[in-house]
PDB file of C-alpha atoms in Angstrom:
ATOM      1  CA  MET P  30      90.605  53.701  90.913  1.00 49.00           C
ATOM      2  CA  ARG P  31      93.036  53.025  88.070  1.00 48.00           C
ATOM      3  CA  PHE P  32      92.145  56.470  86.816  1.00 51.00           C
ATOM      4  CA  VAL P  33      93.385  58.099  90.239  1.00 51.00           C
ATOM      5  CA  LEU P  34      96.460  56.053  90.309  1.00 48.00           C
ATOM      6  CA  THR P  35      97.244  57.326  86.724  1.00 48.00           C
ATOM      7  CA  VAL P  36      96.918  60.831  88.076  1.00 51.00           C
ATOM      8  CA  TYR P  37      99.367  59.980  90.825  1.00 50.00           C
ATOM      9  CA  LEU P  38     101.925  58.618  88.426  1.00 45.00           C
ATOM     10  CA  VAL P  39     101.400  61.840  86.276  1.00 47.00           C
ATOM     11  CA  LEU P  40     101.829  64.262  89.032  1.00 50.00           C
ATOM     12  CA  LEU P  41     104.851  62.159  90.539  1.00 47.00           C
ATOM     13  CA  PHE P  42     106.779  62.785  87.406  1.00 43.00           C
ATOM     14  CA  ALA P  43     105.202  66.012  86.161  1.00 49.00           C
ATOM     15  CA  VAL P  44     107.975  68.406  85.854  1.00 46.00           C
ATOM     16  CA  PRO P  45     107.833  72.243  84.422  1.00 48.00           C
ATOM     17  CA  GLN P  46     109.696  72.878  81.316  1.00 47.00           C
ATOM     18  CA  ALA P  47     113.266  72.779  81.178  1.00 45.00           C
ATOM     19  CA  GLY P  48     115.034  75.783  82.707  1.00 51.00           C
ATOM     20  CA  ALA P  49     111.860  77.129  84.455  1.00 51.00           C
ATOM     21  CA  MET P  50     113.187  75.733  87.825  1.00 54.00           C
ATOM     22  CA  ASP P  51     116.550  77.639  87.193  1.00 66.00           C
ATOM     23  CA  HIS P  52     114.501  81.127  87.871  1.00 69.00           C
ATOM     24  CA  VAL P  53     112.919  79.601  91.183  1.00 72.00           C
ATOM     25  CA  TYR P  54     113.442  81.548  94.603  1.00 71.00           C
ATOM     26  CA  ALA P  55     113.727  78.943  97.264  1.00 74.00           C
ATOM     27  CA  PRO P  56     112.356  80.385 100.613  1.00 73.00           C
ATOM     28  CA  HIS P  57     113.644  78.585 103.811  1.00 72.00           C
ATOM     29  CA  GLY P  58     111.841  78.495 107.136  1.00 76.00           C
ATOM     30  CA  LEU P  59     108.459  79.590 106.547  1.00 80.00           C
ATOM     31  CA  LYS P  60     105.908  79.020 109.082  1.00 82.00           C
ATOM     32  CA  PRO P  61     103.620  76.384 108.092  1.00 85.00           C
ATOM     33  CA  VAL P  62     100.249  78.415 108.571  1.00 85.00           C
ATOM     34  CA  ASP P  63     100.212  82.186 109.369  1.00 86.00           C
ATOM     35  CA  SER P  64      96.806  83.187 109.327  1.00 92.00           C
ATOM     36  CA  ALA P  65      93.388  82.547 110.629  1.00 92.00           C
ATOM     37  CA  LEU P  66      90.557  81.422 108.326  1.00 97.00           C
ATOM     38  CA  LYS P  67      87.414  83.386 107.775  1.00 97.00           C
ATOM     39  CA  VAL P  68      85.312  80.898 106.128  1.00 98.00           C
ATOM     40  CA  ALA P  69      84.097  77.501 106.808  1.00 98.00           C
ATOM     41  CA  VAL P  70      82.279  74.508 105.320  1.00 98.00           C
ATOM     42  CA  GLY P  71      78.743  75.421 104.982  1.00 98.00           C
ATOM     43  CA  ASP P  72      79.205  79.066 104.482  1.00 98.00           C
ATOM     44  CA  GLU P  73      78.297  80.975 101.189  1.00 98.00           C
ATOM     45  CA  ALA P  74      81.656  81.640  99.335  1.00 98.00           C
ATOM     46  CA  PRO P  75      82.463  85.010  99.299  1.00 98.00           C
ATOM     47  CA  ASP P  76      82.105  86.380  95.895  1.00 98.00           C
ATOM     48  CA  PHE P  77      84.866  88.291  94.282  1.00 98.00           C
ATOM     49  CA  GLU P  78      85.832  89.488  90.826  1.00 98.00           C
ATOM     50  CA  LEU P  79      89.622  89.452  89.621  1.00 98.00           C
ATOM     51  CA  PRO P  80      91.613  90.101  86.650  1.00 98.00           C
ATOM     52  CA  ALA P  81      92.685  86.547  84.795  1.00 98.00           C
ATOM     53  CA  LEU P  82      95.887  85.812  83.138  1.00 97.00           C
ATOM     54  CA  ALA P  83      94.050  84.974  79.836  1.00 96.00           C
ATOM     55  CA  GLY P  84      92.428  88.512  80.008  1.00 97.00           C
ATOM     56  CA  GLY P  85      89.141  90.068  81.319  1.00 97.00           C
ATOM     57  CA  LYS P  86      87.890  89.641  84.790  1.00 98.00           C
ATOM     58  CA  VAL P  87      86.252  86.412  86.320  1.00 98.00           C
ATOM     59  CA  ARG P  88      83.621  86.369  88.753  1.00 98.00           C
ATOM     60  CA  LEU P  89      83.253  83.461  91.177  1.00 98.00           C
ATOM     61  CA  SER P  90      79.259  83.856  91.180  1.00 98.00           C
ATOM     62  CA  ASP P  91      79.647  83.472  87.418  1.00 96.00           C
ATOM     63  CA  PHE P  92      79.832  79.449  88.241  1.00 98.00           C
ATOM     64  CA  ARG P  93      76.869  79.541  90.582  1.00 97.00           C
ATOM     65  CA  GLY P  94      74.345  77.167  89.400  1.00 97.00           C
ATOM     66  CA  ARG P  95      76.563  75.947  86.621  1.00 97.00           C
ATOM     67  CA  LYS P  96      79.606  74.240  87.773  1.00 97.00           C
ATOM     68  CA  ASN P  97      81.667  73.203  91.164  1.00 98.00           C
ATOM     69  CA  VAL P  98      84.873  75.214  91.936  1.00 98.00           C
ATOM     70  CA  VAL P  99      87.878  74.397  93.001  1.00 98.00           C
ATOM     71  CA  LEU P 100      89.922  77.247  94.193  1.00 98.00           C
ATOM     72  CA  SER P 101      93.713  76.846  94.174  1.00 98.00           C
ATOM     73  CA  PHE P 102      95.691  79.554  96.527  1.00 98.00           C
ATOM     74  CA  VAL P 103      99.334  79.461  96.051  1.00 96.00           C
ATOM     75  CA  PRO P 104     101.788  81.673  98.036  1.00 94.00           C
ATOM     76  CA  ALA P 105     103.772  83.241  95.098  1.00 90.00           C
ATOM     77  CA  ALA P 106     104.914  82.535  91.893  1.00 91.00           C
ATOM     78  CA  TRP P 107     108.564  81.507  90.927  1.00 90.00           C
ATOM     79  CA  THR P 108     108.658  79.294  94.256  1.00 87.00           C
ATOM     80  CA  PRO P 109     109.471  75.840  94.099  1.00 85.00           C
ATOM     81  CA  VAL P 110     106.136  74.272  95.382  1.00 87.00           C
ATOM     82  CA  CYS P 111     104.006  76.486  93.570  1.00 88.00           C
ATOM     83  CA  SER P 112     105.850  75.617  90.364  1.00 89.00           C
ATOM     84  CA  ASP P 113     105.273  72.072  91.106  1.00 89.00           C
ATOM     85  CA  GLN P 114     101.643  72.010  92.332  1.00 94.00           C
ATOM     86  CA  TRP P 115      99.987  73.964  89.372  1.00 95.00           C
ATOM     87  CA  PRO P 116     101.683  71.965  86.521  1.00 94.00           C
ATOM     88  CA  GLY P 117     100.487  68.953  88.303  1.00 94.00           C
ATOM     89  CA  TYR P 118      96.898  70.165  88.573  1.00 95.00           C
ATOM     90  CA  ASN P 119      97.327  70.959  84.773  1.00 96.00           C
ATOM     91  CA  ALA P 120      98.330  67.433  84.252  1.00 95.00           C
ATOM     92  CA  ALA P 121      95.067  66.087  85.930  1.00 95.00           C
ATOM     93  CA  LEU P 122      92.528  68.654  84.687  1.00 96.00           C
ATOM     94  CA  ASP P 123      90.635  65.692  83.529  1.00 96.00           C
ATOM     95  CA  LEU P 124      89.874  64.542  86.967  1.00 95.00           C
ATOM     96  CA  PHE P 125      88.664  67.900  87.815  1.00 96.00           C
ATOM     97  CA  ARG P 126      86.229  67.738  84.900  1.00 96.00           C
ATOM     98  CA  GLN P 127      85.173  64.447  86.030  1.00 96.00           C
ATOM     99  CA  TYR P 128      83.484  66.262  88.785  1.00 96.00           C
ATOM    100  CA  ASP P 129      82.337  69.154  86.843  1.00 97.00           C
ATOM    101  CA  ALA P 130      84.439  71.298  88.728  1.00 98.00           C
ATOM    102  CA  GLU P 131      86.323  74.305  87.297  1.00 98.00           C
ATOM    103  CA  LEU P 132      89.863  74.603  88.726  1.00 98.00           C
ATOM    104  CA  ILE P 133      90.856  78.518  89.420  1.00 98.00           C
ATOM    105  CA  GLY P 134      94.410  79.480  90.562  1.00 98.00           C
ATOM    106  CA  ILE P 135      94.885  82.398  92.825  1.00 98.00           C
ATOM    107  CA  SER P 136      98.186  84.090  93.725  1.00 97.00           C
ATOM    108  CA  VAL P 137      98.805  87.518  95.014  1.00 97.00           C
ATOM    109  CA  ASP P 138     101.140  88.252  92.050  1.00 96.00           C
ATOM    110  CA  ASN P 139     100.610  90.979  89.415  1.00 97.00           C
ATOM    111  CA  THR P 140      99.642  89.742  85.930  1.00 97.00           C
ATOM    112  CA  PRO P 141     102.825  90.264  84.175  1.00 96.00           C
ATOM    113  CA  SER P 142     104.699  88.128  86.933  1.00 96.00           C
ATOM    114  CA  GLN P 143     102.143  85.238  86.530  1.00 97.00           C
ATOM    115  CA  PHE P 144     102.447  85.448  82.669  1.00 97.00           C
ATOM    116  CA  ALA P 145     106.237  85.166  82.901  1.00 95.00           C
ATOM    117  CA  TRP P 146     105.680  82.356  85.412  1.00 94.00           C
ATOM    118  CA  VAL P 147     103.147  80.188  83.633  1.00 96.00           C
ATOM    119  CA  GLU P 148     104.954  80.586  80.202  1.00 95.00           C
ATOM    120  CA  ALA P 149     108.334  79.184  81.814  1.00 93.00           C
ATOM    121  CA  MET P 150     106.119  76.355  83.254  1.00 93.00           C
ATOM    122  CA  GLY P 151     105.215  75.553  79.744  1.00 94.00           C
ATOM    123  CA  GLY P 152     101.500  76.809  80.211  1.00 96.00           C
ATOM    124  CA  LEU P 153      98.527  76.316  82.194  1.00 97.00           C
ATOM    125  CA  ASP P 154      95.049  75.153  80.703  1.00 98.00           C
ATOM    126  CA  PHE P 155      92.941  76.425  83.658  1.00 97.00           C
ATOM    127  CA  THR P 156      92.145  79.860  84.758  1.00 98.00           C
ATOM    128  CA  VAL P 157      94.807  81.673  86.795  1.00 98.00           C
ATOM    129  CA  LEU P 158      93.609  85.199  88.662  1.00 98.00           C
ATOM    130  CA  SER P 159      95.812  87.772  90.037  1.00 98.00           C
ATOM    131  CA  ASP P 160      94.931  89.062  93.677  1.00 98.00           C
ATOM    132  CA  PHE P 161      97.311  91.919  93.490  1.00 98.00           C
ATOM    133  CA  TRP P 162      95.401  94.744  93.776  1.00 97.00           C
ATOM    134  CA  PRO P 163      93.974  95.782  96.201  1.00 97.00           C
ATOM    135  CA  HIS P 164      96.831  93.540  97.465  1.00 97.00           C
ATOM    136  CA  GLY P 165      95.479  90.038  98.632  1.00 97.00           C
ATOM    137  CA  ALA P 166      92.026  91.156  99.159  1.00 98.00           C
ATOM    138  CA  VAL P 167      90.587  88.030  98.172  1.00 98.00           C
ATOM    139  CA  ALA P 168      92.826  86.119 100.231  1.00 98.00           C
ATOM    140  CA  ARG P 169      92.117  88.638 103.188  1.00 98.00           C
ATOM    141  CA  THR P 170      88.244  87.841 102.795  1.00 98.00           C
ATOM    142  CA  TYR P 171      89.084  84.046 102.880  1.00 98.00           C
ATOM    143  CA  GLY P 172      91.265  84.614 105.948  1.00 98.00           C
ATOM    144  CA  ILE P 173      94.314  83.125 104.095  1.00 97.00           C
ATOM    145  CA  LEU P 174      96.544  86.101 103.591  1.00 97.00           C
ATOM    146  CA  ARG P 175      99.979  85.739 105.653  1.00 95.00           C
ATOM    147  CA  THR P 176     101.573  88.436 107.469  1.00 95.00           C
ATOM    148  CA  ASP P 177     104.181  88.585 104.782  1.00 93.00           C
ATOM    149  CA  GLY P 178     101.754  89.663 102.018  1.00 95.00           C
ATOM    150  CA  THR P 179     101.571  86.172 100.550  1.00 94.00           C
ATOM    151  CA  ALA P 180      98.480  83.757 100.468  1.00 95.00           C
ATOM    152  CA  GLU P 181      98.749  80.394 102.275  1.00 95.00           C
ATOM    153  CA  ARG P 182      98.536  77.245 100.300  1.00 95.00           C
ATOM    154  CA  ALA P 183      94.977  76.740 100.343  1.00 97.00           C
ATOM    155  CA  LEU P 184      92.311  74.864  98.686  1.00 97.00           C
ATOM    156  CA  VAL P 185      88.494  75.761  98.610  1.00 98.00           C
ATOM    157  CA  VAL P 186      85.795  73.538  97.214  1.00 98.00           C
ATOM    158  CA  ILE P 187      82.618  75.253  96.174  1.00 98.00           C
ATOM    159  CA  ASP P 188      79.472  73.520  95.058  1.00 98.00           C
ATOM    160  CA  ARG P 189      77.204  74.715  92.245  1.00 97.00           C
ATOM    161  CA  GLN P 190      75.079  76.561  94.898  1.00 97.00           C
ATOM    162  CA  GLY P 191      78.002  78.661  95.848  1.00 98.00           C
ATOM    163  CA  ILE P 192      78.522  76.850  99.309  1.00 98.00           C
ATOM    164  CA  ILE P 193      81.889  75.974 100.653  1.00 98.00           C
ATOM    165  CA  ARG P 194      82.271  72.262 101.011  1.00 98.00           C
ATOM    166  CA  PHE P 195      85.737  71.833 101.881  1.00 98.00           C
ATOM    167  CA  VAL P 196      88.640  74.124 103.175  1.00 98.00           C
ATOM    168  CA  HIS P 197      92.152  72.978 103.215  1.00 97.00           C
ATOM    169  CA  VAL P 198      94.918  75.378 104.453  1.00 97.00           C
ATOM    170  CA  GLY P 199      97.932  73.387 104.722  1.00 92.00           C
ATOM    171  CA  ASP P 200     101.719  73.494 105.281  1.00 91.00           C
ATOM    172  CA  ILE P 201     102.959  76.113 102.866  1.00 88.00           C
ATOM    173  CA  ASN P 202     106.030  74.270 102.355  1.00 89.00           C
ATOM    174  CA  LYS P 203     104.355  71.310 101.058  1.00 90.00           C
ATOM    175  CA  ARG P 204     101.943  70.294  98.029  1.00 92.00           C
ATOM    176  CA  PRO P 205      98.684  69.418  99.136  1.00 94.00           C
ATOM    177  CA  ASP P 206      97.626  65.930  98.664  1.00 92.00           C
ATOM    178  CA  LEU P 207      95.832  65.384  95.487  1.00 93.00           C
ATOM    179  CA  GLY P 208      94.130  62.172  96.792  1.00 94.00           C
ATOM    180  CA  MET P 209      92.515  64.355  99.641  1.00 95.00           C
ATOM    181  CA  LEU P 210      91.077  66.940  97.209  1.00 96.00           C
ATOM    182  CA  VAL P 211      89.677  64.021  94.974  1.00 95.00           C
ATOM    183  CA  GLU P 212      88.136  62.641  98.209  1.00 96.00           C
ATOM    184  CA  GLU P 213      86.221  65.882  98.804  1.00 97.00           C
ATOM    185  CA  LEU P 214      85.402  66.553  95.240  1.00 97.00           C
ATOM    186  CA  ASP P 215      83.829  62.868  95.398  1.00 96.00           C
ATOM    187  CA  LYS P 216      81.414  64.010  98.084  1.00 96.00           C
ATOM    188  CA  LEU P 217      79.852  66.810  96.313  1.00 95.00           C
ATOM    189  CA  PRO P 218      76.462  66.458  95.357  1.00 87.00           C
ATOM    190  CA  LYS P 219      75.852  64.774  92.237  1.00 81.00           C
TER     191      LYS P 219
END
């Protein structure tokens, strides 16, 4: 419990590198959810392979039998909530490790845009993948591609067997509650 409280405090005060917020685009009046899920709890997670910010490609099935996976889809680089959410997760990586979970961030931005954004936020220590081309193909497969071509703000928890254990598509204008995610990670088979 004290660990979770510590994480909350870290996230509460986590801020991107100085100056990063000077270049953030602030959209207004976005429809909270603008897609229809195509996956559900109990489904086998659709496999994919995407280019990684660190180089090479990452395939979801590479984690099967080895680690739990948390997919964090965010709408777009250089937007305020996304620029707050991922640095917060970066500060809480020990929490994900506690549940033997690999955190994978995915956006529909191209890799050069992701690179500049992540650098402006001071770097991230988790895997970031680009779902840029074919544009939003993975988000579309999961049913979280919005009509404007961005992804929903979504979390997908996948167990070591590749089965979806939790899906959350939340209000695109708000950061998901970390406590909710921790509760779902705690339900994963040990």
